[in-house]
Amino acid sequence: MRTEADKIQNFIDGQFIEPVGGKYLDNIEPATGKSYSQVADSDSRDVDLAVVAAEKAFVDWSCTPAAERSKILLRIADLIERDLEKFARAESIDTGKPLSLARTLDIPRAVANFRFFATAILHTESEAHITDNVAFNYTTRQPRGIAGLISPWNLPLYLLSWKIAPAIAVGNIAIAKPSELTPVTAYMLCEIAQEAGLPNGVLNVVHGTGPNVGAAITAHPKINTISFTGGTVTGRKVAEACAPLFKKVSLELGGKNPNIVFADADLEAAIAGSVRSSFANQGQICLCGSRVFVERSAYKDFVDRFTEKASKLKVGDPLDEKTEQGAIVNKTQLDKIKFYVDLAQEEGGKIALGGKAPKPINDRCRYGYFFPPTIITDLPVSCRTNREEIFGPVITITPFDNEEEVIGYANDTDYGLASSVWTQNLNRAHRVAEQIHTGTVWVNCWLVRDLRVPFGGMKASGVGREGGEEALRFFTEAKNICIAK
Ligand code: NAP
């Protein structure tokens, strides 16, 4: 298996093929700033080819017994697990994230996604409703057809498998578009799918840019289901493209997540958890807590200890085992981070840690895109830095005086993806969690995942829910059959 493929081709009808236009884009390694492979720069003609393959494959796959589908998905999970180290290395090179993170988080979670949905389809229940003495109703759930699955660069295999696994588990065909910034693990997944015996055409991957391939997928009349994860601005375009065609759409979008620390929290745990939730994957996880609120009586102690702990995070070559903070995904993202750090200072913020790109990490990474953990204090809650998604290792810390005030702060944003609350007071935990407008609230933890729970955002963070039963329902069409008694 190649982990650093020279040319990343499309995977259509079970074959790796050239894009119709014959064009490729450079695939840049974030840690070095240099191109290390080429990725297909496809367009709507490649999406058309994938749709032809998908229509053909749907005939058999949609009728394949669940037990057979399950076996193939379990095989895919086993094979990714067999090659975990290769996947982790490829993901680290492609994204800039520390190898240790790819090895312990991204790839194992991708394996878990395939296993979960492979077995979930063996345990579904059918619904029946009796209408008095009039009728008997039963509900069938059929695969919808062809699902367009569009994902971002921050957790490439993990997020794509979170969509592919449920879509094909229930008998749909997948046409996936990974971010062209991070295409390698999707390419490797196609090799695994071939080896696992997934029938040709059930999984198709079309590489390329959002405006070319993503837009062609959302506009294609035969792709009737769209699961999209990415930024809110792009999500709006996806929604606009899908609405006139009445597509079923799930949108998992951006966040500006509050992380609330009460003075009665176990501060040691809150600090350790907050360092993780602020800076994991260089802050490039949609669920990162980028706005930290600390009760005033604990504020100074928290800021001092949190800053001290964050300052020890080792920024380094992602492939170095000791590295805890790798590279930012590309120059555009690095420039965006720098822009917001400058803006924060114009808005009156003080830099308590970081704030400037570090000196070259080593010779290999001389031209890489690095930025250290950065902590900003003294900003008003309503300023742009506190309202707009930065998606990097930059967080703000703000004191608060009481529950009501911090709930107001937490909700004072267009986003509503996730939040964390740190307190030892159980009643307060429930009370606050119920009033925060986010799809997930973690209490005394962060990023704990149970695949059975609904996952998604409120407000500008998205529409629809993924995970467990929600995903199985999203990718199927419910039909009621009503028989008169
Ligand atoms: P993005 O720019 O919105 O891109 C996401 C995907 O959409 C990429 O594959 C992109 O292709 C594609 N795309 C771009 N324009 C499109 C169009 N007009 N039609 C269809 N597809 C199009 O997001 P990103 O920068 O890759 O990822 C970061 C964002 O994702 C952040 O906002 C983060 O919060 C969010 N995110 C959300 C979740 C969640 O679960 N809620 C999880 C992870 C990330 P290109 O790569 O070519 O642009």
mmCIF file of N, CA and C in Angstrom, residues 63-170:
data_model
loop_
_atom_site.group_PDB
_atom_site.id
_atom_site.type_symbol
_atom_site.label_atom_id
_atom_site.label_comp_id
_atom_site.label_asym_id
_atom_site.label_seq_id
_atom_site.Cartn_x
_atom_site.Cartn_y
_atom_site.Cartn_z
ATOM 1 N N CYS A 63 -30.212 -4.316 -2.407
ATOM 2 C CA CYS A 63 -30.926 -5.576 -2.094
ATOM 3 C C CYS A 63 -30.026 -6.575 -1.366
ATOM 4 N N THR A 64 -28.775 -6.229 -1.187
ATOM 5 C CA THR A 64 -27.864 -7.148 -0.495
ATOM 6 C C THR A 64 -28.308 -7.267 0.961
ATOM 7 N N PRO A 65 -28.410 -8.487 1.496
ATOM 8 C CA PRO A 65 -28.870 -8.628 2.879
ATOM 9 C C PRO A 65 -27.971 -7.859 3.861
ATOM 10 N N ALA A 66 -28.587 -7.344 4.910
ATOM 11 C CA ALA A 66 -27.847 -6.547 5.902
ATOM 12 C C ALA A 66 -26.653 -7.324 6.443
ATOM 13 N N ALA A 67 -26.820 -8.616 6.628
ATOM 14 C CA ALA A 67 -25.721 -9.410 7.194
ATOM 15 C C ALA A 67 -24.505 -9.397 6.266
ATOM 16 N N GLU A 68 -24.745 -9.399 4.951
ATOM 17 C CA GLU A 68 -23.634 -9.357 3.983
ATOM 18 C C GLU A 68 -22.961 -7.997 4.009
ATOM 19 N N ARG A 69 -23.788 -6.952 4.007
ATOM 20 C CA ARG A 69 -23.228 -5.593 4.043
ATOM 21 C C ARG A 69 -22.391 -5.430 5.316
ATOM 22 N N SER A 70 -22.942 -5.938 6.392
ATOM 23 C CA SER A 70 -22.265 -5.826 7.683
ATOM 24 C C SER A 70 -20.890 -6.478 7.632
ATOM 25 N N LYS A 71 -20.811 -7.666 7.049
ATOM 26 C CA LYS A 71 -19.524 -8.393 6.989
ATOM 27 C C LYS A 71 -18.480 -7.577 6.248
ATOM 28 N N ILE A 72 -18.903 -6.953 5.141
ATOM 29 C CA ILE A 72 -17.926 -6.187 4.335
ATOM 30 C C ILE A 72 -17.452 -4.957 5.111
ATOM 31 N N LEU A 73 -18.396 -4.299 5.781
ATOM 32 C CA LEU A 73 -17.995 -3.116 6.555
ATOM 33 C C LEU A 73 -17.057 -3.500 7.709
ATOM 34 N N LEU A 74 -17.336 -4.641 8.319
ATOM 35 C CA LEU A 74 -16.452 -5.089 9.409
ATOM 36 C C LEU A 74 -15.058 -5.392 8.868
ATOM 37 N N ARG A 75 -15.019 -5.949 7.662
ATOM 38 C CA ARG A 75 -13.715 -6.227 7.035
ATOM 39 C C ARG A 75 -12.969 -4.916 6.779
ATOM 40 N N ILE A 76 -13.700 -3.918 6.322
ATOM 41 C CA ILE A 76 -13.044 -2.607 6.089
ATOM 42 C C ILE A 76 -12.437 -2.098 7.407
ATOM 43 N N ALA A 77 -13.212 -2.218 8.482
ATOM 44 C CA ALA A 77 -12.714 -1.755 9.794
ATOM 45 C C ALA A 77 -11.450 -2.525 10.176
ATOM 46 N N ASP A 78 -11.490 -3.837 9.998
ATOM 47 C CA ASP A 78 -10.325 -4.667 10.373
ATOM 48 C C ASP A 78 -9.096 -4.273 9.562
ATOM 49 N N LEU A 79 -9.310 -3.992 8.277
ATOM 50 C CA LEU A 79 -8.157 -3.692 7.412
ATOM 51 C C LEU A 79 -7.571 -2.310 7.725
ATOM 52 N N ILE A 80 -8.435 -1.363 8.060
ATOM 53 C CA ILE A 80 -7.881 -0.048 8.460
ATOM 54 C C ILE A 80 -7.069 -0.244 9.744
ATOM 55 N N GLU A 81 -7.625 -1.059 10.636
ATOM 56 C CA GLU A 81 -6.934 -1.294 11.913
ATOM 57 C C GLU A 81 -5.592 -1.996 11.671
ATOM 58 N N ARG A 82 -5.593 -2.947 10.746
ATOM 59 C CA ARG A 82 -4.330 -3.640 10.401
ATOM 60 C C ARG A 82 -3.283 -2.612 9.945
ATOM 61 N N ASP A 83 -3.741 -1.608 9.174
ATOM 62 C CA ASP A 83 -2.814 -0.622 8.608
ATOM 63 C C ASP A 83 -2.826 0.692 9.397
ATOM 64 N N LEU A 84 -3.202 0.599 10.661
ATOM 65 C CA LEU A 84 -3.389 1.825 11.454
ATOM 66 C C LEU A 84 -2.167 2.741 11.398
ATOM 67 N N GLU A 85 -0.999 2.153 11.536
ATOM 68 C CA GLU A 85 0.211 2.974 11.578
ATOM 69 C C GLU A 85 0.432 3.691 10.239
ATOM 70 N N LYS A 86 0.154 3.002 9.140
ATOM 71 C CA LYS A 86 0.326 3.633 7.821
ATOM 72 C C LYS A 86 -0.699 4.759 7.631
ATOM 73 N N PHE A 87 -1.925 4.481 8.057
ATOM 74 C CA PHE A 87 -2.955 5.519 7.950
ATOM 75 C C PHE A 87 -2.571 6.727 8.809
ATOM 76 N N ALA A 88 -2.113 6.456 10.031
ATOM 77 C CA ALA A 88 -1.797 7.562 10.949
ATOM 78 C C ALA A 88 -0.670 8.425 10.368
ATOM 79 N N ARG A 89 0.328 7.766 9.815
ATOM 80 C CA ARG A 89 1.456 8.514 9.238
ATOM 81 C C ARG A 89 0.992 9.350 8.042
ATOM 82 N N ALA A 90 0.163 8.725 7.197
ATOM 83 C CA ALA A 90 -0.330 9.437 6.019
ATOM 84 C C ALA A 90 -1.170 10.647 6.437
ATOM 85 N N GLU A 91 -1.996 10.441 7.455
ATOM 86 C CA GLU A 91 -2.856 11.545 7.912
ATOM 87 C C GLU A 91 -2.023 12.665 8.532
ATOM 88 N N SER A 92 -0.983 12.275 9.264
ATOM 89 C CA SER A 92 -0.122 13.283 9.887
ATOM 90 C C SER A 92 0.585 14.118 8.817
ATOM 91 N N ILE A 93 1.099 13.448 7.795
ATOM 92 C CA ILE A 93 1.794 14.180 6.719
ATOM 93 C C ILE A 93 0.806 15.081 5.967
ATOM 94 N N ASP A 94 -0.368 14.558 5.722
ATOM 95 C CA ASP A 94 -1.347 15.271 4.882
ATOM 96 C C ASP A 94 -1.952 16.485 5.596
ATOM 97 N N THR A 95 -2.154 16.359 6.909
ATOM 98 C CA THR A 95 -2.868 17.411 7.646
ATOM 99 C C THR A 95 -1.951 18.295 8.487
ATOM 100 N N GLY A 96 -0.774 17.767 8.858
ATOM 101 C CA GLY A 96 0.106 18.510 9.767
ATOM 102 C C GLY A 96 -0.147 18.187 11.225
ATOM 103 N N LYS A 97 -1.106 17.300 11.505
ATOM 104 C CA LYS A 97 -1.386 17.001 12.921
ATOM 105 C C LYS A 97 -0.329 16.053 13.479
ATOM 106 N N PRO A 98 -0.109 16.101 14.796
ATOM 107 C CA PRO A 98 0.886 15.194 15.362
ATOM 108 C C PRO A 98 0.533 13.734 15.065
ATOM 109 N N LEU A 99 1.570 12.979 14.734
ATOM 110 C CA LEU A 99 1.382 11.557 14.440
ATOM 111 C C LEU A 99 0.661 10.872 15.610
ATOM 112 N N SER A 100 1.044 11.255 16.825
ATOM 113 C CA SER A 100 0.448 10.601 18.013
ATOM 114 C C SER A 100 -1.066 10.832 18.060
ATOM 115 N N LEU A 101 -1.519 11.980 17.606
ATOM 116 C CA LEU A 101 -2.960 12.272 17.621
ATOM 117 C C LEU A 101 -3.683 11.452 16.551
ATOM 118 N N ALA A 102 -3.081 11.390 15.366
ATOM 119 C CA ALA A 102 -3.695 10.602 14.292
ATOM 120 C C ALA A 102 -3.796 9.135 14.725
ATOM 121 N N ARG A 103 -2.765 8.666 15.418
ATOM 122 C CA ARG A 103 -2.695 7.259 15.819
ATOM 123 C C ARG A 103 -3.712 6.929 16.915
ATOM 124 N N THR A 104 -3.938 7.889 17.805
ATOM 125 C CA THR A 104 -4.796 7.573 18.966
ATOM 126 C C THR A 104 -6.227 8.082 18.808
ATOM 127 N N LEU A 105 -6.437 9.052 17.930
ATOM 128 C CA LEU A 105 -7.783 9.622 17.822
ATOM 129 C C LEU A 105 -8.408 9.368 16.448
ATOM 130 N N ASP A 106 -7.843 9.964 15.433
ATOM 131 C CA ASP A 106 -8.510 9.963 14.125
ATOM 132 C C ASP A 106 -8.729 8.569 13.555
ATOM 133 N N ILE A 107 -7.651 7.815 13.478
ATOM 134 C CA ILE A 107 -7.764 6.521 12.781
ATOM 135 C C ILE A 107 -8.583 5.520 13.613
ATOM 136 N N PRO A 108 -8.327 5.406 14.929
ATOM 137 C CA PRO A 108 -9.187 4.493 15.713
ATOM 138 C C PRO A 108 -10.662 4.874 15.636
ATOM 139 N N ARG A 109 -10.945 6.173 15.578
ATOM 140 C CA ARG A 109 -12.357 6.573 15.499
ATOM 141 C C ARG A 109 -12.956 6.231 14.133
ATOM 142 N N ALA A 110 -12.135 6.265 13.101
ATOM 143 C CA ALA A 110 -12.633 5.856 11.772
ATOM 144 C C ALA A 110 -12.950 4.356 11.785
ATOM 145 N N VAL A 111 -12.081 3.581 12.412
ATOM 146 C CA VAL A 111 -12.330 2.137 12.550
ATOM 147 C C VAL A 111 -13.649 1.925 13.295
ATOM 148 N N ALA A 112 -13.795 2.662 14.399
ATOM 149 C CA ALA A 112 -15.013 2.520 15.222
ATOM 150 C C ALA A 112 -16.260 2.886 14.428
ATOM 151 N N ASN A 113 -16.157 3.875 13.551
ATOM 152 C CA ASN A 113 -17.324 4.269 12.742
ATOM 153 C C ASN A 113 -17.800 3.098 11.885
ATOM 154 N N PHE A 114 -16.861 2.443 11.201
ATOM 155 C CA PHE A 114 -17.266 1.305 10.347
ATOM 156 C C PHE A 114 -17.838 0.173 11.196
ATOM 157 N N ARG A 115 -17.190 -0.106 12.340
ATOM 158 C CA ARG A 115 -17.687 -1.215 13.184
ATOM 159 C C ARG A 115 -19.081 -0.897 13.717
ATOM 160 N N PHE A 116 -19.252 0.337 14.148
ATOM 161 C CA PHE A 116 -20.539 0.705 14.769
ATOM 162 C C PHE A 116 -21.685 0.514 13.783
ATOM 163 N N PHE A 117 -21.537 1.075 12.581
ATOM 164 C CA PHE A 117 -22.666 1.013 11.636
ATOM 165 C C PHE A 117 -22.800 -0.384 11.015
ATOM 166 N N ALA A 118 -21.672 -1.118 10.950
ATOM 167 C CA ALA A 118 -21.748 -2.502 10.449
ATOM 168 C C ALA A 118 -22.631 -3.341 11.364
ATOM 169 N N THR A 119 -22.553 -3.094 12.646
ATOM 170 C CA THR A 119 -23.341 -3.912 13.582
ATOM 171 C C THR A 119 -24.697 -3.272 13.870
ATOM 172 N N ALA A 120 -24.762 -1.942 13.780
ATOM 173 C CA ALA A 120 -26.050 -1.265 14.060
ATOM 174 C C ALA A 120 -27.147 -1.778 13.123
ATOM 175 N N ILE A 121 -26.788 -2.040 11.859
ATOM 176 C CA ILE A 121 -27.831 -2.453 10.894
ATOM 177 C C ILE A 121 -28.355 -3.857 11.173
ATOM 178 N N LEU A 122 -27.682 -4.565 12.079
ATOM 179 C CA LEU A 122 -28.177 -5.905 12.431
ATOM 180 C C LEU A 122 -29.183 -5.841 13.576
ATOM 181 N N HIS A 123 -29.325 -4.660 14.164
ATOM 182 C CA HIS A 123 -30.146 -4.567 15.376
ATOM 183 C C HIS A 123 -31.246 -3.522 15.276
ATOM 184 N N THR A 124 -31.659 -3.192 14.062
ATOM 185 C CA THR A 124 -32.706 -2.177 13.943
ATOM 186 C C THR A 124 -34.075 -2.810 14.212
ATOM 187 N N GLU A 125 -35.003 -1.993 14.654
ATOM 188 C CA GLU A 125 -36.357 -2.493 14.906
ATOM 189 C C GLU A 125 -37.311 -1.879 13.896
ATOM 190 N N SER A 126 -38.317 -2.617 13.520
ATOM 191 C CA SER A 126 -39.317 -2.066 12.607
ATOM 192 C C SER A 126 -40.473 -1.527 13.441
ATOM 193 N N GLU A 127 -41.164 -0.539 12.895
ATOM 194 C CA GLU A 127 -42.273 0.064 13.646
ATOM 195 C C GLU A 127 -43.614 -0.369 13.061
ATOM 196 N N ALA A 128 -44.573 -0.572 13.942
ATOM 197 C CA ALA A 128 -45.937 -0.870 13.486
ATOM 198 C C ALA A 128 -46.901 -0.098 14.379
ATOM 199 N N HIS A 129 -47.984 0.378 13.788
ATOM 200 C CA HIS A 129 -48.976 1.143 14.543
ATOM 201 C C HIS A 129 -50.370 0.649 14.171
ATOM 202 N N ILE A 130 -51.149 0.357 15.187
ATOM 203 C CA ILE A 130 -52.519 -0.085 14.922
ATOM 204 C C ILE A 130 -53.440 1.119 15.081
ATOM 205 N N THR A 131 -54.248 1.405 14.074
ATOM 206 C CA THR A 131 -55.197 2.523 14.155
ATOM 207 C C THR A 131 -56.566 1.967 14.563
ATOM 208 N N ASP A 132 -56.774 1.879 15.868
ATOM 209 C CA ASP A 132 -58.028 1.328 16.425
ATOM 210 C C ASP A 132 -58.448 0.062 15.658
ATOM 211 N N ASN A 133 -59.720 0.056 15.230
ATOM 212 C CA ASN A 133 -60.173 -1.120 14.472
ATOM 213 C C ASN A 133 -60.138 -0.863 12.967
ATOM 214 N N VAL A 134 -59.431 0.214 12.588
ATOM 215 C CA VAL A 134 -59.512 0.671 11.207
ATOM 216 C C VAL A 134 -58.394 0.098 10.325
ATOM 217 N N ALA A 135 -57.168 0.178 10.825
ATOM 218 C CA ALA A 135 -56.045 -0.185 9.949
ATOM 219 C C ALA A 135 -54.833 -0.618 10.752
ATOM 220 N N PHE A 136 -53.965 -1.239 10.039
ATOM 221 C CA PHE A 136 -52.669 -1.657 10.583
ATOM 222 C C PHE A 136 -51.609 -0.973 9.723
ATOM 223 N N ASN A 137 -50.691 -0.240 10.378
ATOM 224 C CA ASN A 137 -49.637 0.473 9.636
ATOM 225 C C ASN A 137 -48.287 -0.163 9.958
ATOM 226 N N TYR A 138 -47.474 -0.334 8.965
ATOM 227 C CA TYR A 138 -46.075 -0.641 9.276
ATOM 228 C C TYR A 138 -45.167 0.242 8.438
ATOM 229 N N THR A 139 -43.992 0.528 9.021
ATOM 230 C CA THR A 139 -43.074 1.485 8.401
ATOM 231 C C THR A 139 -41.862 0.747 7.864
ATOM 232 N N THR A 140 -41.566 0.966 6.608
ATOM 233 C CA THR A 140 -40.328 0.409 6.068
ATOM 234 C C THR A 140 -39.332 1.558 5.931
ATOM 235 N N ARG A 141 -38.065 1.221 6.019
ATOM 236 C CA ARG A 141 -37.011 2.223 5.813
ATOM 237 C C ARG A 141 -36.098 1.712 4.714
ATOM 238 N N GLN A 142 -36.182 2.400 3.577
ATOM 239 C CA GLN A 142 -35.438 1.950 2.405
ATOM 240 C C GLN A 142 -34.262 2.876 2.136
ATOM 241 N N PRO A 143 -33.179 2.333 1.575
ATOM 242 C CA PRO A 143 -32.068 3.226 1.207
ATOM 243 C C PRO A 143 -32.560 4.268 0.216
ATOM 244 N N ARG A 144 -31.990 5.473 0.302
ATOM 245 C CA ARG A 144 -32.506 6.578 -0.514
ATOM 246 C C ARG A 144 -31.946 6.591 -1.930
ATOM 247 N N GLY A 145 -30.772 6.001 -2.121
ATOM 248 C CA GLY A 145 -30.192 6.021 -3.473
ATOM 249 C C GLY A 145 -28.739 6.443 -3.422
ATOM 250 N N ILE A 146 -28.458 7.597 -4.012
ATOM 251 C CA ILE A 146 -27.058 8.035 -4.111
ATOM 252 C C ILE A 146 -26.832 9.192 -3.142
ATOM 253 N N ALA A 147 -25.854 9.003 -2.273
ATOM 254 C CA ALA A 147 -25.565 10.027 -1.259
ATOM 255 C C ALA A 147 -24.274 10.756 -1.604
ATOM 256 N N GLY A 148 -24.334 12.070 -1.624
ATOM 257 C CA GLY A 148 -23.148 12.905 -1.827
ATOM 258 C C GLY A 148 -22.594 13.281 -0.463
ATOM 259 N N LEU A 149 -21.326 12.949 -0.229
ATOM 260 C CA LEU A 149 -20.738 13.116 1.104
ATOM 261 C C LEU A 149 -19.534 14.042 0.992
ATOM 262 N N ILE A 150 -19.647 15.216 1.577
ATOM 263 C CA ILE A 150 -18.602 16.245 1.402
ATOM 264 C C ILE A 150 -18.005 16.555 2.770
ATOM 265 N N SER A 151 -16.683 16.488 2.859
ATOM 266 C CA SER A 151 -16.062 16.633 4.185
ATOM 267 C C SER A 151 -14.874 17.592 4.156
ATOM 268 N N PRO A 152 -14.487 18.093 5.319
ATOM 269 C CA PRO A 152 -13.389 19.066 5.410
ATOM 270 C C PRO A 152 -12.033 18.399 5.668
ATOM 271 N N TRP A 153 -11.024 19.230 5.904
ATOM 272 C CA TRP A 153 -9.646 18.749 5.991
ATOM 273 C C TRP A 153 -9.187 18.446 7.403
ATOM 274 N N ASN A 154 -9.940 18.845 8.413
ATOM 275 C CA ASN A 154 -9.347 18.791 9.757
ATOM 276 C C ASN A 154 -9.266 17.383 10.342
ATOM 277 N N LEU A 155 -10.295 16.560 10.055
ATOM 278 C CA LEU A 155 -10.284 15.162 10.526
ATOM 279 C C LEU A 155 -10.694 14.313 9.320
ATOM 280 N N PRO A 156 -9.845 14.237 8.301
ATOM 281 C CA PRO A 156 -10.326 13.758 7.000
ATOM 282 C C PRO A 156 -10.925 12.347 6.997
ATOM 283 N N LEU A 157 -10.213 11.370 7.544
ATOM 284 C CA LEU A 157 -10.745 10.001 7.456
ATOM 285 C C LEU A 157 -11.888 9.803 8.451
ATOM 286 N N TYR A 158 -11.711 10.348 9.610
ATOM 287 C CA TYR A 158 -12.700 10.218 10.678
ATOM 288 C C TYR A 158 -14.059 10.781 10.214
ATOM 289 N N LEU A 159 -14.053 11.992 9.654
ATOM 290 C CA LEU A 159 -15.335 12.598 9.265
ATOM 291 C C LEU A 159 -15.921 11.962 8.011
ATOM 292 N N LEU A 160 -15.057 11.542 7.093
ATOM 293 C CA LEU A 160 -15.587 10.917 5.874
ATOM 294 C C LEU A 160 -16.184 9.546 6.215
ATOM 295 N N SER A 161 -15.508 8.808 7.095
ATOM 296 C CA SER A 161 -16.015 7.474 7.454
ATOM 297 C C SER A 161 -17.305 7.594 8.277
ATOM 298 N N TRP A 162 -17.463 8.681 8.971
ATOM 299 C CA TRP A 162 -18.669 8.962 9.758
ATOM 300 C C TRP A 162 -19.890 9.113 8.836
ATOM 301 N N LYS A 163 -19.608 9.447 7.573
ATOM 302 C CA LYS A 163 -20.681 9.583 6.582
ATOM 303 C C LYS A 163 -20.777 8.326 5.705
ATOM 304 N N ILE A 164 -19.611 7.851 5.230
ATOM 305 C CA ILE A 164 -19.627 6.702 4.313
ATOM 306 C C ILE A 164 -20.225 5.477 5.009
ATOM 307 N N ALA A 165 -19.803 5.232 6.248
ATOM 308 C CA ALA A 165 -20.220 3.986 6.923
ATOM 309 C C ALA A 165 -21.748 3.883 7.042
ATOM 310 N N PRO A 166 -22.445 4.886 7.598
ATOM 311 C CA PRO A 166 -23.900 4.729 7.683
ATOM 312 C C PRO A 166 -24.571 4.734 6.310
ATOM 313 N N ALA A 167 -24.041 5.535 5.377
ATOM 314 C CA ALA A 167 -24.688 5.628 4.056
ATOM 315 C C ALA A 167 -24.694 4.270 3.362
ATOM 316 N N ILE A 168 -23.539 3.612 3.310
ATOM 317 C CA ILE A 168 -23.501 2.332 2.576
ATOM 318 C C ILE A 168 -24.026 1.190 3.442
ATOM 319 N N ALA A 169 -23.935 1.333 4.760
ATOM 320 C CA ALA A 169 -24.439 0.255 5.641
ATOM 321 C C ALA A 169 -25.915 -0.013 5.372
ATOM 322 N N VAL A 170 -26.679 1.053 5.147
ATOM 323 C CA VAL A 170 -28.121 0.861 4.944
ATOM 324 C C VAL A 170 -28.483 0.648 3.471
#
